[in-house]
mmCIF file of C-alpha atoms in Angstrom:
data_model
loop_
_atom_site.group_PDB
_atom_site.id
_atom_site.type_symbol
_atom_site.label_atom_id
_atom_site.label_comp_id
_atom_site.label_asym_id
_atom_site.label_seq_id
_atom_site.Cartn_x
_atom_site.Cartn_y
_atom_site.Cartn_z
ATOM 1 C CA MET A 298 -1.203 12.556 27.308
ATOM 2 C CA THR A 299 0.702 14.913 25.032
ATOM 3 C CA PRO A 300 -1.338 17.231 22.777
ATOM 4 C CA GLU A 301 -0.217 15.428 19.593
ATOM 5 C CA TYR A 302 -2.090 12.281 20.690
ATOM 6 C CA ARG A 303 -5.179 13.966 22.142
ATOM 7 C CA ALA A 304 -7.263 13.304 19.017
ATOM 8 C CA LEU A 305 -6.870 9.567 19.655
ATOM 9 C CA THR A 306 -9.280 9.814 22.587
ATOM 10 C CA ALA A 307 -11.996 9.689 19.899
ATOM 11 C CA TRP A 308 -11.411 5.912 20.057
ATOM 12 C CA GLY A 309 -11.936 5.802 23.824
ATOM 13 C CA ASP A 310 -9.738 5.572 26.890
ATOM 14 C CA ILE A 311 -6.351 4.939 25.282
ATOM 15 C CA LYS A 312 -2.835 4.319 26.496
ATOM 16 C CA VAL A 313 0.131 5.204 24.278
ATOM 17 C CA LEU A 314 2.695 2.370 24.407
ATOM 18 C CA GLY A 315 5.319 3.854 22.094
ATOM 19 C CA THR A 316 6.188 4.642 18.508
ATOM 20 C CA LEU A 317 6.737 2.067 15.767
ATOM 21 C CA LYS A 318 9.043 2.153 12.778
ATOM 22 C CA GLY A 319 6.952 3.218 9.806
ATOM 23 C CA GLY A 320 9.134 4.788 7.119
ATOM 24 C CA ALA A 321 8.920 8.279 5.685
ATOM 25 C CA ARG A 322 5.215 8.328 4.843
ATOM 26 C CA SER A 323 3.449 7.863 8.171
ATOM 27 C CA ALA A 324 3.853 8.200 11.934
ATOM 28 C CA LEU A 325 2.933 4.984 13.743
ATOM 29 C CA VAL A 326 2.045 4.701 17.414
ATOM 30 C CA LYS A 327 1.236 1.522 19.309
ATOM 31 C CA ILE A 328 -1.717 2.045 21.649
ATOM 32 C CA GLU A 329 -4.120 0.179 23.921
ATOM 33 C CA ILE A 330 -7.856 0.810 23.842
ATOM 34 C CA GLY A 331 -9.014 -0.923 26.996
ATOM 35 C CA ASP A 332 -7.590 -4.424 26.589
ATOM 36 C CA ILE A 333 -7.269 -4.156 22.789
ATOM 37 C CA ARG A 334 -3.884 -3.460 21.219
ATOM 38 C CA ALA A 335 -3.986 -1.279 18.133
ATOM 39 C CA VAL A 336 -1.872 0.978 15.938
ATOM 40 C CA ALA A 337 -2.608 4.650 15.319
ATOM 41 C CA ARG A 338 -1.398 6.102 12.016
ATOM 42 C CA LYS A 339 -1.210 9.698 10.853
ATOM 43 C CA THR A 340 -3.152 9.985 7.618
ATOM 44 C CA ARG A 341 -4.238 12.391 4.903
ATOM 45 C CA ASP A 342 -7.067 10.096 3.888
ATOM 46 C CA THR A 343 -10.760 10.802 4.377
ATOM 47 C CA ASP A 344 -13.471 8.696 5.987
ATOM 48 C CA PRO A 345 -14.689 7.289 2.622
ATOM 49 C CA SER A 346 -11.120 6.285 1.733
ATOM 50 C CA ILE A 347 -10.635 4.343 4.981
ATOM 51 C CA ARG A 348 -14.078 2.741 4.688
ATOM 52 C CA TRP A 349 -13.072 1.519 1.219
ATOM 53 C CA LEU A 350 -9.890 0.115 2.738
ATOM 54 C CA ALA A 351 -11.833 -1.652 5.479
ATOM 55 C CA SER A 352 -14.052 -3.359 2.906
ATOM 56 C CA VAL A 353 -11.044 -4.493 0.849
ATOM 57 C CA CYS A 354 -9.280 -5.803 3.961
ATOM 58 C CA ALA A 355 -12.387 -7.867 4.725
ATOM 59 C CA ILE A 356 -12.231 -9.372 1.218
ATOM 60 C CA ALA A 357 -8.475 -9.981 1.585
ATOM 61 C CA GLU A 358 -9.054 -11.898 4.786
ATOM 62 C CA ARG A 359 -11.619 -14.109 3.066
ATOM 63 C CA CYS A 360 -8.905 -14.782 0.472
ATOM 64 C CA GLY A 361 -6.552 -16.050 3.186
ATOM 65 C CA LEU A 362 -4.574 -12.920 4.043
ATOM 66 C CA ILE A 363 -4.347 -11.213 7.419
ATOM 67 C CA CYS A 364 -4.675 -7.423 7.367
ATOM 68 C CA PRO A 365 -4.625 -4.665 9.988
ATOM 69 C CA ARG A 366 -8.344 -3.790 9.984
ATOM 70 C CA PRO A 367 -9.310 -0.088 10.270
ATOM 71 C CA LEU A 368 -11.280 0.590 13.465
ATOM 72 C CA PRO A 369 -14.070 3.177 13.775
ATOM 73 C CA SER A 370 -13.925 5.773 16.531
ATOM 74 C CA GLY A 371 -16.590 6.073 19.192
ATOM 75 C CA THR A 372 -18.711 8.210 16.852
ATOM 76 C CA GLY A 373 -18.292 5.801 13.938
ATOM 77 C CA ALA A 374 -15.823 8.057 12.120
ATOM 78 C CA MET A 375 -12.746 6.376 10.658
ATOM 79 C CA VAL A 376 -10.516 9.485 10.855
ATOM 80 C CA ALA A 377 -10.160 11.975 13.723
ATOM 81 C CA GLY A 378 -7.684 14.831 13.967
ATOM 82 C CA GLY A 379 -5.572 13.446 11.140
ATOM 83 C CA TRP A 380 -5.315 9.981 12.754
ATOM 84 C CA ARG A 381 -6.759 6.597 11.930
ATOM 85 C CA VAL A 382 -6.569 3.427 14.031
ATOM 86 C CA GLU A 383 -6.187 -0.209 12.980
ATOM 87 C CA THR A 384 -5.828 -3.572 14.675
ATOM 88 C CA PHE A 385 -2.342 -4.574 15.816
ATOM 89 C CA VAL A 386 -0.934 -7.635 14.057
ATOM 90 C CA SER A 387 1.900 -9.509 15.730
ATOM 91 C CA GLY A 388 4.374 -11.772 13.984
ATOM 92 C CA ILE A 389 7.959 -12.235 12.874
ATOM 93 C CA PRO A 390 9.618 -10.671 9.804
ATOM 94 C CA ALA A 391 9.045 -12.623 6.609
ATOM 95 C CA SER A 392 11.737 -14.371 4.601
ATOM 96 C CA GLY A 393 12.167 -14.582 0.843
ATOM 97 C CA LYS A 394 10.440 -17.975 0.883
ATOM 98 C CA ASP A 395 7.486 -16.394 2.669
ATOM 99 C CA MET A 396 7.248 -13.823 -0.112
ATOM 100 C CA ASP A 397 6.978 -16.680 -2.607
ATOM 101 C CA ARG A 398 3.916 -17.932 -0.705
ATOM 102 C CA THR A 399 2.052 -14.667 -1.214
ATOM 103 C CA LEU A 400 1.522 -14.978 -4.961
ATOM 104 C CA PRO A 401 -1.566 -17.265 -4.960
ATOM 105 C CA LEU A 402 -3.155 -15.238 -2.148
ATOM 106 C CA VAL A 403 -2.634 -11.952 -3.989
ATOM 107 C CA LYS A 404 -4.027 -13.429 -7.199
ATOM 108 C CA ARG A 405 -7.075 -14.566 -5.221
ATOM 109 C CA LEU A 406 -7.601 -10.998 -3.962
ATOM 110 C CA HIS A 407 -7.326 -9.641 -7.499
ATOM 111 C CA ALA A 408 -9.863 -12.176 -8.780
ATOM 112 C CA ALA A 409 -12.289 -11.435 -5.926
ATOM 113 C CA THR A 410 -12.270 -7.662 -6.571
ATOM 114 C CA ARG A 411 -11.873 -7.364 -10.349
ATOM 115 C CA GLY A 412 -14.939 -5.568 -11.693
ATOM 116 C CA ARG A 413 -16.684 -5.724 -8.309
ATOM 117 C CA ILE A 414 -15.538 -2.622 -6.425
ATOM 118 C CA GLY A 415 -15.175 1.050 -7.191
ATOM 119 C CA GLN A 416 -12.070 3.218 -6.989
ATOM 120 C CA ARG A 417 -10.720 4.206 -3.591
ATOM 121 C CA PRO A 418 -11.601 7.868 -2.936
ATOM 122 C CA GLY A 419 -8.530 10.053 -3.272
ATOM 123 C CA HIS A 420 -6.402 7.269 -4.796
ATOM 124 C CA PRO A 421 -6.658 7.318 -8.596
ATOM 125 C CA PRO A 422 -4.847 4.659 -10.627
ATOM 126 C CA MET A 423 -1.148 5.370 -10.995
ATOM 127 C CA ALA A 424 -1.425 5.900 -14.743
ATOM 128 C CA ALA A 425 -4.025 8.639 -14.180
ATOM 129 C CA ARG A 426 -2.028 10.636 -11.644
ATOM 130 C CA ASN A 427 -0.755 14.001 -12.761
ATOM 131 C CA SER A 428 2.346 14.534 -10.647
ATOM 132 C CA ALA A 429 5.350 16.710 -11.393
ATOM 133 C CA ALA A 430 7.004 13.682 -13.023
ATOM 134 C CA PRO A 431 4.180 11.999 -14.996
ATOM 135 C CA VAL A 432 4.977 8.564 -16.414
ATOM 136 C CA ASN A 433 3.077 6.314 -18.782
ATOM 137 C CA LEU A 434 2.444 3.486 -16.345
ATOM 138 C CA ALA A 435 -0.506 2.094 -18.274
ATOM 139 C CA ARG A 436 1.810 1.368 -21.184
ATOM 140 C CA ALA A 437 4.343 -0.332 -18.919
ATOM 141 C CA CYS A 438 1.660 -2.452 -17.229
ATOM 142 C CA ARG A 439 0.107 -3.583 -20.498
ATOM 143 C CA ALA A 440 3.520 -4.593 -21.816
ATOM 144 C CA GLU A 441 4.372 -6.670 -18.743
ATOM 145 C CA PHE A 442 0.928 -8.048 -17.818
ATOM 146 C CA PRO A 443 -1.454 -7.944 -20.824
ATOM 147 C CA ARG A 444 -5.164 -8.727 -20.651
ATOM 148 C CA ARG A 445 -5.692 -7.970 -16.961
ATOM 149 C CA GLY A 446 -8.431 -5.600 -15.819
ATOM 150 C CA ARG A 447 -8.257 -3.383 -12.746
ATOM 151 C CA ALA A 448 -8.540 -4.961 -9.304
ATOM 152 C CA ALA A 449 -7.780 -4.040 -5.708
ATOM 153 C CA VAL A 450 -4.004 -3.920 -5.305
ATOM 154 C CA HIS A 451 -1.942 -3.576 -2.149
ATOM 155 C CA GLY A 452 0.399 -1.320 -4.103
ATOM 156 C CA ASP A 453 3.435 -1.533 -1.826
ATOM 157 C CA LEU A 454 4.331 -5.202 -1.557
ATOM 158 C CA HIS A 455 7.801 -5.955 -0.277
ATOM 159 C CA GLN A 456 9.326 -8.167 2.378
ATOM 160 C CA GLY A 457 9.330 -5.383 4.968
ATOM 161 C CA ASN A 458 5.520 -5.183 4.782
ATOM 162 C CA LEU A 459 5.021 -8.895 5.413
ATOM 163 C CA LEU A 460 4.812 -10.728 8.737
ATOM 164 C CA VAL A 461 4.420 -14.394 9.588
ATOM 165 C CA THR A 462 1.997 -14.916 12.482
ATOM 166 C CA ASP A 463 2.337 -17.516 15.219
ATOM 167 C CA GLY A 464 0.104 -19.828 13.221
ATOM 168 C CA GLY A 465 2.278 -19.500 10.126
ATOM 169 C CA ARG A 466 -0.187 -17.345 8.219
ATOM 170 C CA LEU A 467 0.897 -14.293 6.214
ATOM 171 C CA ALA A 468 -0.029 -10.774 7.283
ATOM 172 C CA PHE A 469 0.283 -7.839 4.888
ATOM 173 C CA LEU A 470 0.977 -4.500 6.542
ATOM 174 C CA ASP A 471 0.808 -0.884 5.297
ATOM 175 C CA TRP A 472 -2.149 -0.703 2.913
ATOM 176 C CA ASP A 473 -1.805 3.072 2.453
ATOM 177 C CA GLU A 474 -1.186 2.685 -1.305
ATOM 178 C CA ALA A 475 -4.075 0.233 -1.825
ATOM 179 C CA ARG A 476 -6.435 1.202 -4.650
ATOM 180 C CA LEU A 477 -8.191 -0.102 -7.747
ATOM 181 C CA ASP A 478 -5.441 -0.455 -10.345
ATOM 182 C CA HIS A 479 -3.619 -2.794 -12.685
ATOM 183 C CA PRO A 480 -2.686 -6.071 -10.885
ATOM 184 C CA GLY A 481 0.796 -5.727 -12.362
ATOM 185 C CA PHE A 482 1.727 -3.374 -9.510
ATOM 186 C CA ASP A 483 1.476 -6.356 -7.136
ATOM 187 C CA LEU A 484 2.465 -9.128 -9.525
ATOM 188 C CA ASN A 485 5.601 -7.333 -10.694
ATOM 189 C CA VAL A 486 7.280 -7.508 -7.288
ATOM 190 C CA LEU A 487 6.152 -11.097 -6.663
ATOM 191 C CA GLY A 488 7.296 -12.524 -9.977
ATOM 192 C CA LYS A 489 10.556 -14.350 -10.528
ATOM 193 C CA ARG A 490 11.716 -11.701 -13.011
ATOM 194 C CA PRO A 491 10.275 -8.340 -11.925
ATOM 195 C CA SER A 492 10.275 -5.556 -14.504
ATOM 196 C CA PRO A 493 12.772 -2.817 -13.536
ATOM 197 C CA ASN A 494 10.872 -0.385 -15.796
ATOM 198 C CA LEU A 495 7.570 -0.897 -14.021
ATOM 199 C CA HIS A 496 9.171 -0.799 -10.579
ATOM 200 C CA ALA A 497 10.986 2.469 -11.344
ATOM 201 C CA ALA A 498 7.818 3.994 -12.799
ATOM 202 C CA TYR A 499 5.789 3.052 -9.749
ATOM 203 C CA GLU A 500 8.394 4.333 -7.279
ATOM 204 C CA THR A 501 8.605 7.651 -9.140
ATOM 205 C CA GLU A 502 4.886 8.285 -8.724
ATOM 206 C CA ALA A 503 4.396 6.775 -5.268
ATOM 207 C CA CYS A 504 7.263 8.735 -3.678
ATOM 208 C CA TRP A 505 6.807 12.100 -5.391
ATOM 209 C CA ARG A 506 4.801 13.781 -2.641
ATOM 210 C CA ASP A 507 6.489 12.425 0.493
ATOM 211 C CA GLU A 508 9.938 11.257 -0.654
ATOM 212 C CA PRO A 509 10.939 13.684 -3.444
ATOM 213 C CA ALA A 510 14.644 12.795 -3.364
ATOM 214 C CA ARG A 511 13.885 9.124 -4.024
ATOM 215 C CA ALA A 512 11.309 10.074 -6.656
ATOM 216 C CA ARG A 513 13.889 12.104 -8.584
ATOM 217 C CA GLN A 514 16.383 9.246 -8.328
ATOM 218 C CA MET A 515 13.854 6.700 -9.670
ATOM 219 C CA SER A 516 12.723 9.098 -12.394
ATOM 220 C CA LYS A 517 16.300 9.317 -13.691
ATOM 221 C CA LEU A 518 16.602 5.522 -13.551
ATOM 222 C CA LEU A 519 13.348 5.144 -15.479
ATOM 223 C CA LEU A 520 14.577 7.549 -18.136
ATOM 224 C CA ARG A 521 17.739 5.472 -18.603
ATOM 225 C CA LEU A 522 15.815 2.182 -18.686
ATOM 226 C CA THR A 523 13.173 3.279 -21.174
ATOM 227 C CA ARG A 524 15.108 5.522 -23.543
ATOM 228 C CA ARG A 525 14.731 4.375 -27.145
ATOM 229 C CA PRO A 526 17.334 4.649 -29.910
ATOM 230 C CA SER A 527 15.125 7.277 -31.498
ATOM 231 C CA GLY A 528 15.229 9.308 -28.299
ATOM 232 C CA GLY A 529 11.713 8.413 -27.119
ATOM 233 C CA SER A 530 10.806 7.063 -23.705
ATOM 234 C CA VAL A 531 7.733 6.320 -21.595
ATOM 235 C CA LEU A 532 8.313 9.602 -19.778
ATOM 236 C CA ARG A 533 6.177 12.438 -21.064
ATOM 237 C CA PRO A 534 7.879 15.838 -21.212
#
């Protein structure tokens, strides 16, 4: 086993099967732990953050979703050497019609967690983040989805993060952006007429640390979308 994967032995006698496509934000490796197939992900999150995620995934499954469940290591820790491990979910890529089926399930998750869970450690609401390109996301959310309190959101819903299992059920992948936040971050991308303002604002914040080029691009788009005749915008200087 190469040194980069040595920390994964915290989960037992493992076999590395190969890398998986995972985008710019995380390295994904398919592994076997005995006869169990799993996925190892590089992470900056802490144990409390992944334990929060595990509890939300359990609620999501009761709401009808399938999630990759975080797995504890042999010592009970959820993170070891910058890695975390989750169950492997098999399926086929989702279609646009499959995305339409997610809306009632996501609303069920929001209802089941609204006012009932705390914030995910290390993942403040988007509107409270103080990045190099701060945006007034709370204002955008209230305008698009008024009268909705904070709930557990997936935070990165798109067709590429959705699988259809052999039984026809929907599996949501990549919960790295999950947190307690305004449901509009999920509902915006699932609606028939998504708000370009809210999408651009979210992408600016979510990408700033790991995908700065895209963040700058979306920040410029947001500025164009939200500029007022008086010169104001939802971007703070």
